[in-house]
Every structure is written in C-alpha cells, then in structure tokens.
CSV table of C-alpha atoms and ligand atoms in Angstrom, one decimal:
chain,number,residue,atom,x,y,z
A,1,MET,CA,-29.1,-0.9,16.1
A,2,VAL,CA,-27.4,-0.5,12.7
A,3,ASP,CA,-24.3,-2.3,13.7
A,4,ALA,CA,-26.3,-5.4,14.8
A,5,VAL,CA,-27.5,-5.9,11.2
A,6,SER,CA,-24.4,-4.8,9.5
A,7,THR,CA,-22.8,-8.1,8.6
A,8,ASP,CA,-25.1,-9.2,5.8
A,9,PRO,CA,-23.5,-7.8,2.6
A,10,ALA,CA,-26.7,-7.0,0.8
A,11,THR,CA,-28.1,-5.2,3.9
A,12,VAL,CA,-25.0,-3.2,4.5
A,13,VAL,CA,-24.7,-2.1,0.9
A,14,ALA,CA,-28.4,-1.2,0.7
A,15,ARG,CA,-28.0,0.9,3.8
A,16,LEU,CA,-24.9,2.8,2.5
A,17,ARG,CA,-26.6,3.2,-0.9
A,18,SER,CA,-29.6,4.9,0.7
A,19,THR,CA,-27.3,7.1,2.7
A,20,PHE,CA,-25.5,8.2,-0.4
A,21,ALA,CA,-28.8,8.8,-2.2
A,22,SER,CA,-29.9,11.1,0.6
A,23,GLY,CA,-27.1,13.4,-0.4
A,24,ARG,CA,-25.7,13.6,3.1
A,25,THR,CA,-22.2,12.6,2.2
A,26,ARG,CA,-21.8,15.4,-0.4
A,27,PRO,CA,-21.3,18.6,1.6
A,28,LEU,CA,-17.7,19.5,2.4
A,29,ALA,CA,-18.7,19.9,6.0
A,30,TRP,CA,-19.7,16.2,6.3
A,31,ARG,CA,-16.5,15.1,4.6
A,32,LEU,CA,-14.4,17.2,6.9
A,33,ALA,CA,-16.3,16.0,10.0
A,34,GLN,CA,-15.7,12.4,9.0
A,35,LEU,CA,-12.0,13.0,8.4
A,36,GLY,CA,-11.8,14.8,11.8
A,37,ALA,CA,-13.5,11.8,13.5
A,38,LEU,CA,-11.1,9.4,11.8
A,39,ARG,CA,-8.2,11.5,13.2
A,40,ALA,CA,-9.7,11.5,16.6
A,41,LEU,CA,-10.1,7.7,16.4
A,42,LEU,CA,-6.4,7.2,15.5
A,43,THR,CA,-5.1,9.5,18.2
A,44,GLU,CA,-7.5,8.6,21.0
A,45,GLN,CA,-7.4,4.9,20.4
A,46,SER,CA,-3.7,4.6,19.5
A,47,GLU,CA,-3.0,2.4,22.4
A,48,GLU,CA,-5.6,-0.1,21.2
A,49,PHE,CA,-4.2,-0.2,17.7
A,50,LEU,CA,-0.6,-0.4,19.0
A,51,ALA,CA,-1.5,-3.5,21.1
A,52,ALA,CA,-3.4,-5.1,18.2
A,53,LEU,CA,-0.5,-4.5,15.8
A,54,ARG,CA,1.9,-6.0,18.3
A,55,ALA,CA,-0.3,-9.0,18.7
A,56,ASP,CA,-0.7,-9.6,15.0
A,57,LEU,CA,2.7,-8.7,13.6
A,58,GLY,CA,5.0,-8.1,16.6
A,59,LYS,CA,5.2,-4.5,15.4
A,60,SER,CA,7.1,-2.2,17.7
A,61,ALA,CA,5.4,1.0,18.8
A,62,ALA,CA,7.8,3.1,16.8
A,63,GLU,CA,7.2,1.1,13.6
A,64,ALA,CA,3.5,1.0,14.1
A,65,TYR,CA,3.4,4.7,14.6
A,66,ARG,CA,5.6,5.4,11.6
A,67,GLY,CA,4.0,3.0,9.2
A,68,GLU,CA,0.4,2.9,10.3
A,69,ILE,CA,-1.0,5.5,12.7
A,70,GLY,CA,1.3,8.4,12.0
A,71,PHE,CA,1.2,7.7,8.3
A,72,THR,CA,-2.6,7.8,8.2
A,73,VAL,CA,-2.7,10.9,10.3
A,74,ASN,CA,-0.4,12.6,7.9
A,75,GLU,CA,-2.6,11.5,5.0
A,76,LEU,CA,-5.6,12.9,6.8
A,77,ASP,CA,-3.9,16.2,7.6
A,78,HIS,CA,-2.8,16.7,4.0
A,79,THR,CA,-6.2,15.9,2.7
A,80,VAL,CA,-8.0,18.2,5.2
A,81,ALA,CA,-5.7,21.1,4.4
A,82,HIS,CA,-6.3,20.8,0.6
A,83,LEU,CA,-9.7,19.3,0.2
A,84,GLU,CA,-11.7,22.5,-0.6
A,85,GLU,CA,-9.1,23.5,-3.2
A,86,TRP,CA,-9.1,20.0,-4.8
A,87,LEU,CA,-12.9,19.9,-4.9
A,88,ALA,CA,-13.3,23.4,-6.5
A,89,PRO,CA,-14.8,23.2,-10.0
A,90,ALA,CA,-11.9,23.6,-12.5
A,91,PRO,CA,-12.8,26.0,-15.3
A,92,ALA,CA,-12.3,24.8,-18.9
A,93,ALA,CA,-11.9,27.0,-22.0
A,94,VAL,CA,-14.8,27.0,-24.4
A,95,PRO,CA,-14.2,27.1,-28.2
A,96,ALA,CA,-15.4,30.4,-29.8
A,97,ALA,CA,-18.1,28.7,-31.7
A,98,PHE,CA,-20.0,27.8,-28.4
A,99,LEU,CA,-19.7,31.2,-26.8
A,100,PRO,CA,-21.2,32.6,-24.7
A,101,ALA,CA,-21.0,29.5,-22.5
A,102,ASP,CA,-19.3,28.3,-19.4
A,103,ALA,CA,-17.4,24.9,-19.0
A,104,HIS,CA,-16.0,23.4,-16.0
A,105,VAL,CA,-15.0,20.1,-14.4
A,106,VAL,CA,-16.5,18.8,-11.2
A,107,ARG,CA,-15.6,15.9,-8.9
A,108,ASP,CA,-18.6,13.8,-8.5
A,109,PRO,CA,-18.7,11.2,-5.7
A,110,LEU,CA,-19.2,7.7,-7.0
A,111,GLY,CA,-21.5,6.2,-4.3
A,112,VAL,CA,-20.6,3.0,-2.4
A,113,VAL,CA,-16.9,2.1,-2.3
A,114,LEU,CA,-15.5,-1.3,-1.2
A,115,VAL,CA,-12.0,-1.2,0.4
A,116,ILE,CA,-10.4,-4.7,0.7
A,117,ALA,CA,-7.2,-4.5,2.8
A,118,PRO,CA,-4.3,-6.9,3.3
A,119,TRP,CA,-2.6,-7.9,6.5
A,120,ASN,CA,0.9,-6.4,6.3
A,121,TYR,CA,0.0,-2.8,7.2
A,122,PRO,CA,-3.5,-3.7,8.3
A,123,LEU,CA,-4.5,-0.3,9.6
A,124,GLN,CA,-2.8,2.0,7.1
A,125,LEU,CA,-4.0,0.0,4.1
A,126,ALA,CA,-7.6,-0.1,5.3
A,127,LEU,CA,-7.8,3.5,6.5
A,128,ALA,CA,-5.7,5.5,3.9
A,129,PRO,CA,-8.0,4.4,1.1
A,130,LEU,CA,-10.9,5.2,3.4
A,131,VAL,CA,-9.6,8.8,3.8
A,132,GLY,CA,-9.8,9.2,0.0
A,133,ALA,CA,-13.2,7.5,-0.3
A,134,LEU,CA,-14.8,9.8,2.4
A,135,ALA,CA,-13.0,12.9,1.2
A,136,ALA,CA,-14.4,12.4,-2.2
A,137,GLY,CA,-17.9,12.2,-0.7
A,138,ASN,CA,-18.6,8.4,-0.8
A,139,THR,CA,-19.9,5.8,1.6
A,140,ALA,CA,-17.6,2.9,2.2
A,141,VAL,CA,-17.4,-0.7,3.3
A,142,VAL,CA,-14.0,-1.7,4.8
A,143,LYS,CA,-13.0,-5.4,4.7
A,144,PRO,CA,-9.9,-5.9,6.8
A,145,SER,CA,-7.7,-8.9,6.4
A,146,GLU,CA,-8.5,-12.0,8.4
A,147,LEU,CA,-4.8,-12.8,8.8
A,148,THR,CA,-4.5,-9.9,11.3
A,149,PRO,CA,-7.5,-10.6,13.5
A,150,ALA,CA,-6.6,-8.3,16.4
A,151,THR,CA,-6.4,-5.2,14.1
A,152,SER,CA,-9.4,-6.3,12.2
A,153,ALA,CA,-11.5,-6.6,15.4
A,154,ALA,CA,-10.2,-3.3,16.7
A,155,MET,CA,-11.3,-1.5,13.5
A,156,ALA,CA,-14.7,-3.3,13.5
A,157,ARG,CA,-15.3,-2.2,17.1
A,158,LEU,CA,-13.9,1.3,17.0
A,159,LEU,CA,-14.8,2.7,13.5
A,160,PRO,CA,-18.6,2.7,14.2
A,161,ARG,CA,-17.9,4.6,17.5
A,162,TYR,CA,-16.3,7.5,15.6
A,163,LEU,CA,-17.6,7.6,12.0
A,164,ASP,CA,-21.1,8.0,10.5
A,165,ARG,CA,-22.5,4.5,10.9
A,166,GLU,CA,-24.9,5.0,8.1
A,167,ALA,CA,-22.0,5.8,5.7
A,168,VAL,CA,-19.1,3.5,6.8
A,169,ALA,CA,-19.3,-0.2,7.7
A,170,VAL,CA,-16.6,-2.7,8.6
A,171,VAL,CA,-17.2,-6.2,7.4
A,172,GLU,CA,-14.8,-8.7,8.9
A,173,GLY,CA,-14.2,-12.1,7.4
A,174,ALA,CA,-12.1,-14.3,5.1
A,175,VAL,CA,-12.7,-15.7,1.6
A,176,ALA,CA,-16.4,-16.6,2.0
A,177,GLU,CA,-17.3,-13.1,3.4
A,178,THR,CA,-15.2,-11.3,0.8
A,179,THR,CA,-16.8,-13.4,-2.0
A,180,ALA,CA,-20.2,-12.6,-0.7
A,181,LEU,CA,-19.3,-8.9,-0.6
A,182,LEU,CA,-18.0,-9.0,-4.1
A,183,GLU,CA,-21.4,-10.2,-5.4
A,184,GLN,CA,-22.8,-6.9,-4.5
A,185,ARG,CA,-22.7,-3.9,-6.8
A,186,PHE,CA,-20.2,-1.3,-5.7
A,187,ASP,CA,-19.3,1.9,-7.5
A,188,HIS,CA,-15.6,1.4,-7.0
A,189,ILE,CA,-13.5,-1.5,-5.5
A,190,PHE,CA,-10.1,-0.6,-4.0
A,191,TYR,CA,-8.1,-3.8,-3.4
A,192,THR,CA,-4.7,-4.1,-1.9
A,193,GLY,CA,-3.1,-7.5,-1.9
A,194,ASN,CA,-1.7,-10.2,-4.3
A,195,GLY,CA,-2.3,-10.5,-8.0
A,196,THR,CA,-4.1,-13.8,-7.8
A,197,VAL,CA,-6.9,-12.4,-5.6
A,198,GLY,CA,-6.6,-9.1,-7.7
A,199,ARG,CA,-7.8,-11.1,-10.7
A,200,ILE,CA,-10.7,-12.6,-8.7
A,201,VAL,CA,-11.7,-9.0,-7.6
A,202,MET,CA,-11.5,-7.7,-11.1
A,203,ALA,CA,-13.6,-10.5,-12.5
A,204,ALA,CA,-16.2,-10.0,-9.9
A,205,ALA,CA,-16.2,-6.2,-10.5
A,206,ALA,CA,-16.6,-6.8,-14.3
A,207,ARG,CA,-20.1,-8.3,-13.7
A,208,HIS,CA,-21.3,-4.9,-12.5
A,209,LEU,CA,-18.9,-2.9,-14.6
A,210,THR,CA,-17.4,-1.5,-11.4
A,211,PRO,CA,-14.1,0.2,-11.8
A,212,VAL,CA,-11.2,-1.2,-9.7
A,213,THR,CA,-8.0,0.0,-8.2
A,214,LEU,CA,-5.5,-2.9,-7.7
A,215,GLU,CA,-2.6,-2.2,-5.4
A,216,LEU,CA,-0.5,-5.3,-5.9
A,217,GLY,CA,3.1,-6.2,-5.2
A,218,GLY,CA,6.0,-7.9,-7.0
A,219,LYS,CA,9.8,-8.0,-6.9
A,220,SER,CA,11.1,-4.5,-6.5
A,221,PRO,CA,14.8,-4.3,-7.3
A,222,ALA,CA,17.5,-2.1,-5.7
A,223,VAL,CA,20.2,-1.3,-8.2
A,224,VAL,CA,23.6,-0.4,-6.8
A,225,GLU,CA,26.3,1.2,-9.0
A,226,PRO,CA,30.0,1.4,-8.4
A,227,GLY,CA,30.9,4.7,-6.9
A,228,ALA,CA,27.8,4.8,-4.7
A,229,ASP,CA,28.5,5.3,-1.0
A,230,LEU,CA,28.0,1.7,0.1
A,231,ALA,CA,27.6,2.3,3.8
A,232,VAL,CA,24.7,4.7,3.2
A,233,THR,CA,23.3,2.5,0.5
A,234,ALA,CA,23.3,-0.5,2.8
A,235,GLN,CA,21.7,1.4,5.7
A,236,ARG,CA,18.9,2.6,3.5
A,237,ILE,CA,18.3,-0.8,1.8
A,238,ALA,CA,18.4,-2.6,5.1
A,239,ARG,CA,15.9,-0.1,6.7
A,240,GLY,CA,13.4,-0.5,3.9
A,241,LYS,CA,13.9,-4.3,3.6
A,242,PHE,CA,13.7,-5.4,7.2
A,243,GLN,CA,11.0,-3.1,8.6
A,244,ASN,CA,7.9,-5.1,9.4
A,245,ALA,CA,10.2,-8.2,8.9
A,246,GLY,CA,10.3,-7.6,5.2
A,247,GLN,CA,6.5,-7.8,4.8
A,248,THR,CA,6.2,-4.5,2.9
A,249,CYS,CA,4.8,-4.3,-0.6
A,250,VAL,CA,7.5,-1.7,-1.6
A,251,ALA,CA,10.4,-3.4,0.3
A,252,PRO,CA,13.4,-3.8,-1.9
A,253,ASP,CA,13.0,-7.5,-2.9
A,254,TYR,CA,16.5,-8.1,-4.2
A,255,VAL,CA,19.8,-6.2,-4.9
A,256,LEU,CA,21.2,-5.9,-8.4
A,257,ALA,CA,24.8,-5.2,-7.7
A,258,ILE,CA,26.6,-3.8,-10.7
A,259,GLY,CA,30.3,-4.7,-11.4
A,260,ASP,CA,32.3,-5.3,-8.3
A,261,THR,CA,30.1,-3.7,-5.7
A,262,ALA,CA,28.6,-7.0,-4.2
A,263,THR,CA,31.5,-8.0,-1.9
A,264,ALA,CA,31.8,-4.6,-0.2
A,265,LEU,CA,28.0,-4.2,-0.1
A,266,GLU,CA,27.6,-7.6,1.6
A,267,ALA,CA,29.8,-6.4,4.5
A,268,GLU,CA,28.0,-3.1,4.7
A,269,LEU,CA,24.6,-4.8,4.8
A,270,ALA,CA,25.7,-7.1,7.6
A,271,THR,CA,26.9,-4.0,9.5
A,272,ALA,CA,23.6,-2.1,8.8
A,273,VAL,CA,21.5,-5.0,10.1
A,274,GLY,CA,23.6,-5.1,13.3
A,275,ALA,CA,23.1,-1.3,13.7
A,276,LEU,CA,19.3,-1.7,13.3
A,277,TYR,CA,18.6,-4.8,15.4
A,278,GLY,CA,21.8,-5.6,17.4
A,279,GLU,CA,23.7,-8.9,17.7
A,280,ASP,CA,20.5,-10.8,18.3
A,281,PRO,CA,17.5,-9.5,16.3
A,282,ALA,CA,15.2,-12.1,18.1
A,283,SER,CA,15.6,-10.0,21.3
A,284,SER,CA,15.3,-6.6,19.6
A,285,PRO,CA,12.0,-4.9,20.4
A,286,GLU,CA,12.2,-3.2,17.0
A,287,TYR,CA,12.2,-6.4,14.9
A,288,GLY,CA,8.8,-7.7,13.8
A,289,ARG,CA,7.5,-11.3,13.3
A,290,ILE,CA,6.2,-13.2,10.3
A,291,VAL,CA,2.4,-13.0,10.1
A,292,ASN,CA,1.7,-16.8,10.5
A,293,GLU,CA,3.3,-20.2,10.3
A,294,ARG,CA,2.3,-20.8,6.7
A,295,HIS,CA,4.2,-17.7,5.6
A,296,HIS,CA,7.1,-18.7,7.9
A,297,ASP,CA,7.3,-22.1,6.2
A,298,ARG,CA,7.2,-20.5,2.8
A,299,LEU,CA,10.1,-18.2,3.7
A,300,THR,CA,12.4,-20.7,5.5
A,301,ALA,CA,12.1,-22.9,2.4
A,302,LEU,CA,13.9,-20.1,0.4
A,303,LEU,CA,16.9,-20.1,2.7
A,304,GLY,CA,18.7,-22.8,0.7
A,305,ASP,CA,19.6,-20.4,-2.1
A,306,GLY,CA,23.0,-18.7,-2.2
A,307,ARG,CA,25.5,-18.1,0.6
A,308,VAL,CA,24.3,-16.6,3.9
A,309,VAL,CA,26.0,-13.3,4.7
A,310,THR,CA,24.1,-12.6,7.8
A,311,GLY,CA,21.0,-14.0,9.5
A,312,GLY,CA,19.4,-17.3,8.5
A,313,GLY,CA,18.2,-18.2,12.0
A,314,HIS,CA,14.5,-18.9,12.6
A,315,ASP,CA,12.0,-20.2,15.1
A,316,ARG,CA,8.7,-21.4,13.8
A,317,ALA,CA,6.8,-21.3,17.1
A,318,ALA,CA,7.8,-17.6,17.6
A,319,ARG,CA,7.2,-16.8,13.9
A,320,TYR,CA,10.8,-15.4,13.9
A,321,LEU,CA,13.0,-15.2,10.9
A,322,ALA,CA,16.3,-13.3,11.2
A,323,PRO,CA,17.1,-10.5,8.9
A,324,THR,CA,18.9,-12.5,6.2
A,325,VAL,CA,21.2,-11.4,3.4
A,326,LEU,CA,22.1,-14.0,0.7
A,327,ALA,CA,25.0,-13.6,-1.7
A,328,ASP,CA,25.8,-15.3,-4.9
A,329,VAL,CA,22.2,-16.0,-5.7
A,330,SER,CA,21.3,-17.2,-9.2
A,331,PRO,CA,18.4,-15.7,-11.2
A,332,GLU,CA,17.0,-19.2,-11.5
A,333,ALA,CA,17.0,-19.8,-7.7
A,334,PRO,CA,13.5,-20.3,-6.1
A,335,VAL,CA,14.0,-17.1,-4.0
A,336,MET,CA,14.0,-15.1,-7.3
A,337,GLN,CA,10.8,-16.6,-8.8
A,338,ALA,CA,8.2,-14.7,-6.8
A,339,GLU,CA,7.9,-11.7,-4.4
A,340,ILE,CA,9.7,-12.7,-1.2
A,341,PHE,CA,7.6,-10.7,1.2
A,342,GLY,CA,9.8,-11.5,4.1
A,343,PRO,CA,13.2,-10.6,5.6
A,344,ILE,CA,15.4,-12.3,3.0
A,345,LEU,CA,17.5,-10.1,0.8
A,346,PRO,CA,19.3,-11.9,-2.2
A,347,ILE,CA,22.2,-10.1,-3.9
A,348,LEU,CA,22.7,-10.8,-7.6
A,349,THR,CA,25.5,-9.4,-9.6
A,350,VAL,CA,25.3,-8.0,-13.1
A,351,PRO,CA,28.2,-6.7,-15.1
A,352,ASP,CA,26.9,-3.2,-16.1
A,353,LEU,CA,23.9,-0.9,-16.2
A,354,ASP,CA,22.8,-2.3,-19.6
A,355,ALA,CA,22.6,-5.8,-18.0
A,356,ALA,CA,20.7,-4.3,-15.0
A,357,ILE,CA,18.2,-2.6,-17.2
A,358,ALA,CA,17.8,-5.8,-19.3
A,359,PHE,CA,17.3,-7.9,-16.1
A,360,ILE,CA,14.5,-5.6,-14.9
A,361,ASN,CA,12.8,-5.4,-18.3
A,362,GLU,CA,12.7,-9.2,-18.7
A,363,ARG,CA,10.5,-9.4,-15.6
A,364,ASP,CA,7.2,-8.1,-14.4
A,365,LYS,CA,7.0,-4.3,-14.0
A,366,PRO,CA,7.9,-3.8,-10.3
A,367,LEU,CA,5.9,-1.7,-7.8
A,368,ALA,CA,9.1,0.3,-7.0
A,369,LEU,CA,12.5,0.6,-8.5
A,370,TYR,CA,15.3,1.8,-6.3
A,371,ALA,CA,18.7,2.9,-7.4
A,372,PHE,CA,21.8,4.0,-5.6
A,373,THR,CA,24.1,6.0,-7.8
A,374,ASP,CA,25.8,9.3,-8.1
A,375,SER,CA,25.4,9.4,-11.9
A,376,GLU,CA,22.7,11.7,-13.4
A,377,ARG,CA,23.1,9.8,-16.6
A,378,THR,CA,22.2,6.5,-14.8
A,379,LYS,CA,19.2,8.1,-13.2
A,380,GLN,CA,18.0,9.4,-16.6
A,381,ARG,CA,18.5,6.0,-18.2
A,382,LEU,CA,16.6,4.1,-15.5
A,383,ALA,CA,13.8,6.7,-15.7
A,384,GLU,CA,13.5,6.4,-19.5
A,385,GLU,CA,14.3,2.7,-20.1
A,386,THR,CA,12.4,1.0,-17.3
A,387,SER,CA,8.8,1.0,-16.1
A,388,SER,CA,7.8,0.7,-12.5
A,389,GLY,CA,5.1,2.0,-10.1
A,390,GLY,CA,7.5,4.4,-8.5
A,391,LEU,CA,11.2,5.2,-9.1
A,392,VAL,CA,13.3,6.3,-6.1
A,393,PHE,CA,17.0,7.3,-6.0
A,394,GLY,CA,19.0,7.1,-2.8
A,395,LEU,CA,16.2,5.8,-0.5
A,396,THR,CA,13.8,2.9,-0.2
A,397,VAL,CA,10.0,2.9,0.7
A,398,SER,CA,9.9,6.6,1.5
A,399,HIS,CA,8.1,7.8,-1.6
A,400,LEU,CA,4.9,6.4,0.0
A,401,ALA,CA,5.1,9.1,2.6
A,402,VAL,CA,5.3,12.0,0.1
A,403,PRO,CA,1.6,12.9,-0.1
A,404,GLU,CA,1.9,14.8,-3.4
A,405,LEU,CA,3.3,11.7,-5.1
A,406,PRO,CA,0.8,9.2,-6.5
A,407,PHE,CA,1.2,5.7,-5.1
A,408,GLY,CA,0.3,2.7,-7.3
A,409,GLY,CA,1.7,0.0,-9.6
A,410,VAL,CA,1.8,-0.7,-13.3
A,411,GLY,CA,1.3,-4.0,-15.1
A,412,GLU,CA,1.6,-6.9,-12.7
A,413,SER,CA,2.2,-4.5,-9.8
A,414,GLY,CA,-1.3,-3.0,-10.1
A,415,MET,CA,-3.5,-0.4,-11.7
A,416,GLY,CA,-4.7,3.0,-10.5
A,417,ARG,CA,-3.1,5.2,-7.8
A,418,TYR,CA,-4.0,7.0,-4.6
A,419,HIS,CA,-2.7,9.3,-1.8
A,420,GLY,CA,-3.6,12.9,-1.5
A,421,LYS,CA,-5.2,14.5,-4.5
A,422,TYR,CA,-4.8,11.2,-6.4
A,423,SER,CA,-7.2,9.6,-4.0
A,424,ILE,CA,-9.8,12.2,-5.0
A,425,ASP,CA,-9.2,11.4,-8.6
A,426,THR,CA,-9.7,7.7,-7.9
A,427,PHE,CA,-12.8,7.9,-5.8
A,428,SER,CA,-14.6,10.6,-7.9
A,429,HIS,CA,-16.0,10.8,-11.4
A,430,THR,CA,-14.4,13.7,-13.2
A,431,LYS,CA,-17.5,15.2,-14.7
A,432,ALA,CA,-17.7,17.6,-17.7
A,433,VAL,CA,-20.2,20.4,-17.3
A,434,LEU,CA,-21.1,22.7,-20.2
A,435,ASP,CA,-23.6,25.5,-19.6
A,436,LYS,CA,-24.9,27.6,-22.5
A,437,PRO,CA,-27.6,30.3,-21.8
A,438,LEU,CA,-30.8,29.7,-23.6
A,439,GLY,CA,-31.3,33.4,-24.3
B,501,LIG,P1,-4.3,-11.1,2.3
B,501,LIG,O1,-4.1,-12.5,2.2
B,501,LIG,O2,-4.7,-10.4,3.5
B,501,LIG,O3,-5.4,-10.7,1.2
B,501,LIG,C1,-5.8,-9.4,0.9
B,501,LIG,C2,-7.3,-9.4,1.0
B,501,LIG,O4,-7.9,-10.2,0.1
B,501,LIG,C3,-7.9,-9.8,2.4
B,501,LIG,O5,-8.8,-8.9,2.8
B,501,LIG,C4,-8.5,-11.2,2.1
B,501,LIG,O6,-9.6,-11.4,2.9
B,501,LIG,C5,-8.9,-11.0,0.7
B,501,LIG,N1,-8.9,-12.3,0.0
B,501,LIG,C6,-8.1,-13.3,0.1
B,501,LIG,N2,-8.4,-14.4,-0.7
B,501,LIG,C7,-9.5,-14.0,-1.3
B,501,LIG,C8,-10.4,-14.6,-2.3
B,501,LIG,N3,-10.1,-15.9,-2.8
B,501,LIG,N4,-11.4,-13.9,-2.8
B,501,LIG,C9,-11.7,-12.7,-2.3
B,501,LIG,N5,-10.9,-12.1,-1.4
B,501,LIG,C10,-9.9,-12.7,-0.9
B,501,LIG,O7,-3.0,-10.3,1.8
B,501,LIG,P2,-2.0,-10.7,0.7
B,501,LIG,O8,-2.5,-10.8,-0.7
B,501,LIG,O9,-1.2,-11.9,1.2
B,501,LIG,O10,-1.0,-9.5,0.8
B,501,LIG,C11,0.3,-9.5,0.4
B,501,LIG,C12,0.4,-9.0,-1.0
B,501,LIG,O11,-0.1,-7.7,-1.1
B,501,LIG,C13,1.8,-8.9,-1.5
B,501,LIG,O12,1.9,-9.3,-2.8
B,501,LIG,C14,2.1,-7.4,-1.4
B,501,LIG,O13,3.1,-7.0,-2.2
B,501,LIG,C15,0.8,-6.8,-1.7
B,501,LIG,N6,0.6,-5.5,-1.1
B,501,LIG,C16,0.5,-4.4,-2.0
B,501,LIG,C17,0.4,-3.2,-1.4
B,501,LIG,C18,0.3,-2.0,-2.3
B,501,LIG,O14,0.0,-0.9,-1.7
B,501,LIG,N7,0.6,-2.0,-3.6
B,501,LIG,C19,0.4,-3.0,0.0
B,501,LIG,C20,0.5,-4.1,0.8
B,501,LIG,C21,0.6,-5.4,0.2
C-alpha cells in the first residue's frame, strides 16, 4: 500500500518523481480530475474539517467556511473555469529576419513541489497552493503544521482517499520531519510562515538550486485619515483584525491615526468589537482561541503597552485573549517591535500623511497596507510612495479573496505570489518555443 510507505521523505519524493516522469500529470483531464476530487473532498468532508478547525483554533463554522473551506472551493472553481485558457500556448511575434517561423510560450510543469503550511489557516494555506501545483501539472508533497494537529491529521487521512496517491502525499511532522524533507531535491518549494524559518527553507533550497516562494508576514499598518467615516473604518478594521483571534498574516497589525482621528476612532473600535462579539467575547461562538499556550504567553506579555480601550482580559487554560485595543502606544513599545499575530490592536498617532508614509517606509515592507480615506490624492501618494505586498483602500484582508489579484509579499513579507493565474505562473516554467521549418 502506497500510503504505508509514504512517510520516508526520500521514498515519497522518488515515488512522486517517477509519477511525474511517466507523464500522467500533464494532460488537462488529469489536472481537472484532481481539482474536482479536491472539491469533492472539501464539500463531502466539510464536517470533519470544521471539527478539526474548532479543536485546533476554536474556529466557528462561519469563520472556518469563510476563511478555509469556502475560500479554497472558490479558488478551485476559478481555476477550473479558466485553466484551459491559462494553459493555452501564447503566440509570440517573430522578427522578420527569422521568418518563416513560429514562436510561442508554453507552461511547463516543474515536477515535484513541496508545500509547507503554517497553523493559522491550516487548511487553506495547505490546499490553495496545492490547487496551483496540481493545476500546473505537478506532483506535490504537503507538509501541514504540527501546531494544528487535528487539521493536519484530517488532511493526512483524507487527501489520499480523494487524490491520486501516486501524485500527492501528505507528510506530517515538526522540525525534524521538515528538515528531512528539505534535504530532498524538489522542483519548487512553497513555504508559508515566518521569516526565520523562511531563511532556513531558502538555504536548504539553495543546495539544489530549487526556486522558492516565501509567503511571510510582518506588521501591516492601517492608516486612518481625518474625514474618513470612522464608524465604517472601525468596523472594517475590527473585522479583519479580530477574525481568527488576530492570527491572520494580513490582519491589520496596528493603526496609524493621522491628526486628531485617534480619540473618535478608539470609541468606534470599542463599539465595533462589541457588535462583532458582544459584551463577553469569551462566550461568543464566533470568537477564536490562541493556537497554544506559548503564543498566549507571548501575547499577554504585550498587554503592558499603552492604555486599554477595550479588552485586555485573558485565560491561559482556555487559550482566550479578548479582542484588545490599545491607545497611546509608542513606536518603541514591545508591541511595535514584531508582528503581533494575535488580537491586540495598538493605535499610534502621527501628525500628517507625510509622517505616516515616513513611518511605514522606515520599517520592513508590509504584507498589506490598508488605508481609510476619501482622498484620491492620498491613495495615489500611498500607491506611489510606499511598497507593500498588497494595497487596499476601505477594507482589510479582503484582497486575498479576489482571485484575479496576485497574493504575496515583498522584501521581509516574502517573495513570489499565487492565487488563480498567478499560481500557474509560480508552479510552471514559462518556456520559450521557436520553430523554424527546415525547408
Ligand atoms: P508554523 O510554526 O506552523 O511554521 C510553518 C511551517 O514551518 C510548519 O509547517 C512548520 O512545521 C515548519 N517549520 C517550523 N520550524 C521549522 C524549522 N526549523 N525548519 C523547517 N521547518 C520548520 O507557522 P508560523 O511560522 O508560526 O506562522 C506564522 C507566520 O506565518 C506569521 O509571521 C504569519 O504572518 C505568516 N503567515 C503568512 C501568510 C502568507 O500567506 N503570507 C499566511 C499565514 C501566515
């Protein structure tokens, strides 16, 4: 039985490599069949995944559907609808000196892809890259995060029941298993997680000259300008920040309030949190939990900074940390030194847009930059004078769910991009073909 031998990295990779070499993953029909099977897995086994996500992260069914199952189904549907068109050879013009000749660009599958997933959206961030890898005609090893063991086990058990076992393998495990996997030669490594491990992945990939995509994180600011509707702004910041208890790579990490907006915004944020999770978020079925006690300790240590506007309560045994807004936070405070990755939202004040832009540009390039403004001039200045993985006006987090937009970071927030057609670009070689008749 293939799944019985599937945990030894060298054996797994050799098996997938021989499948790839056989050519069976190349036809469009095989790719569409795999994508269809993945869709069936997500819909038929959704109860299993919902239970696993609740056990691992306290995710409500609504949030798990929105951010994990439904998200991945949308990515699948968009890919299936366009795949043939994306894979069609693209004609290229030939200079007169070479004529008669034909030139075109084809999308060549790479071979064996490794997908290393993190714990915060453990299903989406394992399977959305897999959609791209399979759609592009590759075989793939999926390495789920050990910090979400229920979801990892569910994927390890269920993926082989639906997908081609000779082409897709799930390898569970922690650092030792991932290190052993990284010793193998892959044709692409797609890593989502933190920058420290991102560097380990990239160094391991360098030994085999394997290209990498690094989907990392960082501190994504939300800029709020005077004149913006602060009630709407607060609702949209709170929704993006506190979903999954703040453990979202593109969550707004902190607010940069321009001029005198901070005081009114504080009150609106407290109202927005109440509207989302009620008087007592601990008893709200919609509010998630911190992944483990280590992260809980890390987060509660940040609560000493600034003035608590709302929240602050926590319970280690329940891995609960209230949605918390902190005002009057200094840029030197510990909460401003690294990505928060939890339900704590500091508000910092800057005098004007120039200062906001300078603040952003003095720091690592963020994965997302959010801004709430009515001014087209401000939008244009932020677009031209800052660099970030994505730039979103009037919303938070939602750009991820626009399948025609690339998703990825820049600088410390990562390299490479995926989703929709961009996944095909990532998981294929863009091959030049020139054909001149001999006659
Ligand atoms: P994590 O601890 O689950 O690690 C991610 C993966 O790396 C896991 O599969 C883990 O087994 C593996 N890993 C851990 N240590 C390793 C080591 N020493 N060698 C090899 N592999 C190792 O997740 P995390 O890094 O804590 O995730 C949170 C970070 O990920 C945040 O910074 C967040 O912003 C970022 N993130 C980014 C995105 C994105 O799409 N850009 C999405 C989610 C999370």
